[in-house]
Amino acid sequence: MARGRFITLEGGEGAGKSTQAKLLCDRLDKEGVRTLLTREPGGTPRAEAIRDILLSGKAKPLGPMGEALLFYVARDSHLELTIRPALKRGVWVICDRFHDSTRAYQGAAGGVPVSALDALERIIIGDTQPDLTLILDLPPEEGLIRAKARAESAGQAVDRFEEMSLRFHRNLRDEFLDIAGTAPERCVVIDAPGKPDDVAYTIWKAVVERLGS
Ligand code: TMP
């Protein structure tokens, strides 16, 4: 059986990744493609438990390197128990955030050396690299307003990373665009400020162009 395709969605806060990941899965399902929608950190019980620790800020005292290692503990479980088995069954995996988020948040914005992230990628991810990464690009000022509104309507506080400074979020955006520039064969930058349906159409065109329908 042919291996499934692995698609990741990346970007700063409030860029609409979760909405777009869901719309992409719905569209692929309609085309008869078997899909699995998942997210990072998360996607297994162990990784979801680590997500709670990371997003609550409980791991903040460990520093960016400690947090990066925790993201990788979660990623290891996710790859082993969820992502690789699904790809092997021919299922297309749509993942809301993956290793580029570690490079942006803990690496470029947090100061964890690139050499450490390269080593973790080699050891934990190996050849399970995404076939396509959609980088949803939005001015951070706008994304943070959206993220705050979403948290308020859910009756929650903003999380550990949403509460960081505008400067931190500007660094993130620059890093995601740099990643897209250095890996153009894998990444497509998607202009995210538009209406969700318009953004979904742009994403669908990119998926068909890069991976076939
Ligand atoms: P989100 O799923 O709502 O985007 O929340 C995940 C948060 O975790 C988001 O603020 C980005 C952050 N994050 C990292 O800092 N590093 C990572 O490797 C991943 C996957 C997420």
Tab-separated table of C-alpha atoms and ligand atoms in Angstrom:
chain	number	residue	atom	x	y	z
A	1	MET	CA	0.000	0.000	0.000
A	2	ALA	CA	1.253	3.520	-0.851
A	3	ARG	CA	2.329	5.571	2.143
A	4	GLY	CA	-0.066	8.399	3.062
A	5	ARG	CA	0.990	12.020	2.734
A	6	PHE	CA	2.074	14.125	5.687
A	7	ILE	CA	0.894	17.756	5.670
A	8	THR	CA	1.703	20.245	8.444
A	9	LEU	CA	0.199	23.673	9.101
A	10	GLU	CA	2.378	26.271	10.777
A	11	GLY	CA	2.301	29.945	11.693
A	12	GLY	CA	1.991	32.379	14.568
A	13	GLU	CA	-0.914	32.781	16.985
A	14	GLY	CA	-4.429	33.362	15.669
A	15	ALA	CA	-3.529	32.572	12.041
A	16	GLY	CA	-6.464	30.158	11.680
A	17	LYS	CA	-4.439	26.939	11.455
A	18	SER	CA	-6.925	24.779	13.333
A	19	THR	CA	-9.873	25.979	11.232
A	20	GLN	CA	-7.918	25.460	8.017
A	21	ALA	CA	-6.636	22.024	9.062
A	22	LYS	CA	-10.251	20.938	9.619
A	23	LEU	CA	-11.435	22.431	6.301
A	24	LEU	CA	-8.589	20.683	4.470
A	25	CYS	CA	-9.483	17.326	6.036
A	26	ASP	CA	-13.161	17.797	5.069
A	27	ARG	CA	-12.136	18.581	1.507
A	28	LEU	CA	-9.813	15.576	1.252
A	29	ASP	CA	-12.498	13.327	2.763
A	30	LYS	CA	-14.872	14.524	0.019
A	31	GLU	CA	-12.278	13.519	-2.575
A	32	GLY	CA	-12.228	10.035	-1.036
A	33	VAL	CA	-8.848	10.436	0.668
A	34	ARG	CA	-8.605	8.856	4.123
A	35	THR	CA	-7.347	11.472	6.575
A	36	LEU	CA	-6.293	11.869	10.173
A	37	LEU	CA	-6.500	15.325	11.760
A	38	THR	CA	-4.071	15.764	14.624
A	39	ARG	CA	-2.111	18.478	16.427
A	40	GLU	CA	1.070	19.289	18.301
A	41	PRO	CA	1.739	19.246	21.075
A	42	GLY	CA	-0.762	16.405	21.312
A	43	GLY	CA	-2.139	13.498	19.343
A	44	THR	CA	-1.644	10.775	21.994
A	45	PRO	CA	-2.687	10.674	25.679
A	46	ARG	CA	0.928	11.188	26.792
A	47	ALA	CA	1.497	14.076	24.390
A	48	GLU	CA	-1.811	15.722	25.406
A	49	ALA	CA	-0.725	15.520	29.067
A	50	ILE	CA	2.573	17.218	28.117
A	51	ARG	CA	0.559	19.840	26.190
A	52	ASP	CA	-1.272	20.759	29.408
A	53	ILE	CA	2.029	21.177	31.249
A	54	LEU	CA	3.578	23.301	28.485
A	55	LEU	CA	0.621	25.577	27.722
A	56	SER	CA	-0.212	26.187	31.389
A	57	GLY	CA	3.290	27.639	31.821
A	58	LYS	CA	4.278	25.014	34.436
A	59	ALA	CA	7.374	24.120	32.380
A	60	LYS	CA	8.422	27.756	31.859
A	61	PRO	CA	10.990	27.621	34.727
A	62	LEU	CA	12.811	24.882	32.760
A	63	GLY	CA	13.707	27.513	30.133
A	64	PRO	CA	13.408	27.265	26.336
A	65	MET	CA	15.745	24.232	26.130
A	66	GLY	CA	13.725	22.339	28.760
A	67	GLU	CA	10.504	23.217	26.955
A	68	ALA	CA	12.012	22.175	23.594
A	69	LEU	CA	12.908	18.787	25.090
A	70	LEU	CA	9.355	18.391	26.388
A	71	PHE	CA	7.916	19.253	22.959
A	72	TYR	CA	10.179	16.513	21.592
A	73	VAL	CA	9.061	13.955	24.196
A	74	ALA	CA	5.495	14.674	23.068
A	75	ARG	CA	6.528	14.530	19.380
A	76	ASP	CA	8.257	11.175	19.840
A	77	SER	CA	5.051	9.654	21.263
A	78	HIS	CA	2.951	11.283	18.536
A	79	LEU	CA	5.172	9.980	15.735
A	80	GLU	CA	5.467	6.492	17.163
A	81	LEU	CA	1.845	5.853	18.094
A	82	THR	CA	-0.171	8.035	15.730
A	83	ILE	CA	1.619	9.549	12.738
A	84	ARG	CA	3.823	6.704	11.437
A	85	PRO	CA	1.143	3.985	11.795
A	86	ALA	CA	-1.401	6.158	9.943
A	87	LEU	CA	1.011	6.982	7.089
A	88	LYS	CA	1.817	3.270	6.812
A	89	ARG	CA	-1.903	2.481	6.426
A	90	GLY	CA	-2.065	4.942	3.499
A	91	VAL	CA	-3.862	7.616	5.560
A	92	TRP	CA	-3.039	11.293	4.924
A	93	VAL	CA	-2.000	12.963	8.182
A	94	ILE	CA	-2.924	16.644	8.604
A	95	CYS	CA	-1.051	18.044	11.590
A	96	ASP	CA	-1.706	21.414	13.239
A	97	ARG	CA	1.918	22.470	14.030
A	98	PHE	CA	5.049	20.298	13.954
A	99	HIS	CA	8.830	20.775	14.143
A	100	ASP	CA	8.903	24.223	12.486
A	101	SER	CA	7.063	25.543	15.555
A	102	THR	CA	9.932	24.342	17.769
A	103	ARG	CA	12.411	26.048	15.435
A	104	ALA	CA	10.436	29.305	15.593
A	105	TYR	CA	9.251	29.416	19.242
A	106	GLN	CA	12.083	27.695	21.136
A	107	GLY	CA	14.811	28.276	18.510
A	108	ALA	CA	14.627	31.701	16.859
A	109	ALA	CA	12.465	33.401	19.494
A	110	GLY	CA	13.665	31.380	22.517
A	111	GLY	CA	17.392	31.104	21.798
A	112	VAL	CA	17.792	27.289	21.671
A	113	PRO	CA	20.761	26.626	19.328
A	114	VAL	CA	20.003	25.389	15.832
A	115	SER	CA	22.536	22.570	16.306
A	116	ALA	CA	20.470	21.166	19.219
A	117	LEU	CA	17.254	21.327	17.176
A	118	ASP	CA	18.981	19.699	14.180
A	119	ALA	CA	20.106	16.827	16.441
A	120	LEU	CA	16.631	16.352	17.950
A	121	GLU	CA	15.090	16.304	14.464
A	122	ARG	CA	17.568	13.701	13.297
A	123	ILE	CA	17.017	11.457	16.314
A	124	ILE	CA	13.254	11.780	16.830
A	125	ILE	CA	11.832	12.637	13.395
A	126	GLY	CA	14.338	10.880	11.148
A	127	ASP	CA	12.823	10.453	7.708
A	128	THR	CA	9.228	11.164	8.800
A	129	GLN	CA	9.461	14.657	7.331
A	130	PRO	CA	6.336	16.488	6.149
A	131	ASP	CA	5.650	16.235	2.405
A	132	LEU	CA	4.095	19.693	2.493
A	133	THR	CA	4.073	22.505	5.052
A	134	LEU	CA	1.524	25.300	4.783
A	135	ILE	CA	2.769	28.403	6.578
A	136	LEU	CA	-0.172	30.663	7.399
A	137	ASP	CA	1.149	34.195	7.447
A	138	LEU	CA	-0.537	37.035	9.321
A	139	PRO	CA	0.742	40.255	10.958
A	140	PRO	CA	1.287	39.323	14.620
A	141	GLU	CA	-0.724	42.350	15.820
A	142	GLU	CA	-3.777	40.900	14.081
A	143	GLY	CA	-3.095	37.309	15.157
A	144	LEU	CA	-2.798	38.255	18.829
A	145	ILE	CA	-6.131	40.131	18.720
A	146	ARG	CA	-7.756	37.024	17.209
A	147	ALA	CA	-6.107	34.718	19.782
A	148	LYS	CA	-7.249	36.939	22.672
A	149	ALA	CA	-10.825	37.080	21.341
A	150	ARG	CA	-10.856	33.280	20.969
A	151	ALA	CA	-9.601	32.768	24.536
A	152	GLU	CA	-12.172	35.253	25.896
A	153	SER	CA	-15.096	33.618	24.096
A	154	ALA	CA	-13.974	30.237	25.513
A	155	GLY	CA	-13.787	31.819	28.993
A	156	GLN	CA	-10.039	31.070	29.177
A	157	ALA	CA	-6.889	33.096	29.775
A	158	VAL	CA	-4.326	33.417	26.955
A	159	ASP	CA	-1.705	30.631	27.163
A	160	ARG	CA	2.036	30.580	27.981
A	161	PHE	CA	3.081	31.615	24.452
A	162	GLU	CA	0.188	33.904	23.496
A	163	GLU	CA	1.085	36.143	26.453
A	164	MET	CA	4.620	36.814	25.155
A	165	SER	CA	5.605	40.263	23.822
A	166	LEU	CA	4.849	41.588	20.348
A	167	ARG	CA	8.597	41.493	19.670
A	168	PHE	CA	8.649	37.738	20.383
A	169	HIS	CA	5.750	37.240	17.952
A	170	ARG	CA	7.446	39.379	15.278
A	171	ASN	CA	10.519	37.134	15.606
A	172	LEU	CA	8.291	34.117	15.116
A	173	ARG	CA	6.835	35.492	11.910
A	174	ASP	CA	10.299	36.280	10.528
A	175	GLU	CA	11.468	32.767	11.379
A	176	PHE	CA	8.492	31.045	9.720
A	177	LEU	CA	9.129	33.117	6.564
A	178	ASP	CA	12.846	32.232	6.715
A	179	ILE	CA	11.984	28.533	7.024
A	180	ALA	CA	9.756	28.837	3.948
A	181	GLY	CA	12.594	30.574	2.090
A	182	THR	CA	15.136	27.885	2.929
A	183	ALA	CA	12.841	24.916	2.181
A	184	PRO	CA	10.741	26.046	-0.815
A	185	GLU	CA	10.303	22.459	-2.042
A	186	ARG	CA	8.424	21.628	1.192
A	187	CYS	CA	6.804	24.928	2.230
A	188	VAL	CA	4.114	27.197	0.802
A	189	VAL	CA	3.344	30.563	2.430
A	190	ILE	CA	-0.402	31.210	2.618
A	191	ASP	CA	-1.715	34.735	3.085
A	192	ALA	CA	-3.975	34.253	6.108
A	193	PRO	CA	-5.842	37.533	6.734
A	194	GLY	CA	-8.665	36.695	4.274
A	195	LYS	CA	-12.030	35.028	4.887
A	196	PRO	CA	-11.693	31.370	5.997
A	197	ASP	CA	-13.280	30.067	2.774
A	198	ASP	CA	-10.914	32.101	0.598
A	199	VAL	CA	-7.890	30.923	2.592
A	200	ALA	CA	-9.182	27.331	2.316
A	201	TYR	CA	-9.391	27.696	-1.480
A	202	THR	CA	-5.783	28.950	-1.652
A	203	ILE	CA	-4.690	26.019	0.511
A	204	TRP	CA	-6.554	23.518	-1.648
A	205	LYS	CA	-4.900	24.888	-4.800
A	206	ALA	CA	-1.473	24.515	-3.131
A	207	VAL	CA	-2.221	20.926	-2.064
A	208	VAL	CA	-3.355	19.913	-5.552
A	209	GLU	CA	-0.387	21.644	-7.168
A	210	ARG	CA	2.193	20.104	-4.814
A	211	LEU	CA	0.738	16.663	-4.104
A	212	GLY	CA	-1.799	16.003	-6.849
A	213	SER	CA	-5.536	15.666	-6.143
B	1	TMP	P1	-1.984	25.985	19.532
B	1	TMP	O1	-2.138	24.544	19.168
B	1	TMP	O2	-3.232	26.577	20.046
B	1	TMP	O3	-1.331	26.783	18.484
B	1	TMP	O4	-1.032	26.010	20.829
B	1	TMP	C1	0.208	25.450	20.817
B	1	TMP	C2	1.196	26.444	21.421
B	1	TMP	O5	2.436	25.786	21.647
B	1	TMP	C3	1.460	27.632	20.530
B	1	TMP	O6	1.578	28.802	21.329
B	1	TMP	C4	2.805	27.326	19.934
B	1	TMP	C5	3.485	26.488	20.983
B	1	TMP	N1	4.446	25.511	20.449
B	1	TMP	C6	5.801	25.692	20.694
B	1	TMP	O7	6.192	26.655	21.350
B	1	TMP	N2	6.677	24.767	20.202
B	1	TMP	C7	6.283	23.667	19.492
B	1	TMP	O8	7.119	22.856	19.069
B	1	TMP	C8	4.860	23.496	19.249
B	1	TMP	C9	4.378	22.302	18.479
B	1	TMP	C10	3.986	24.436	19.738
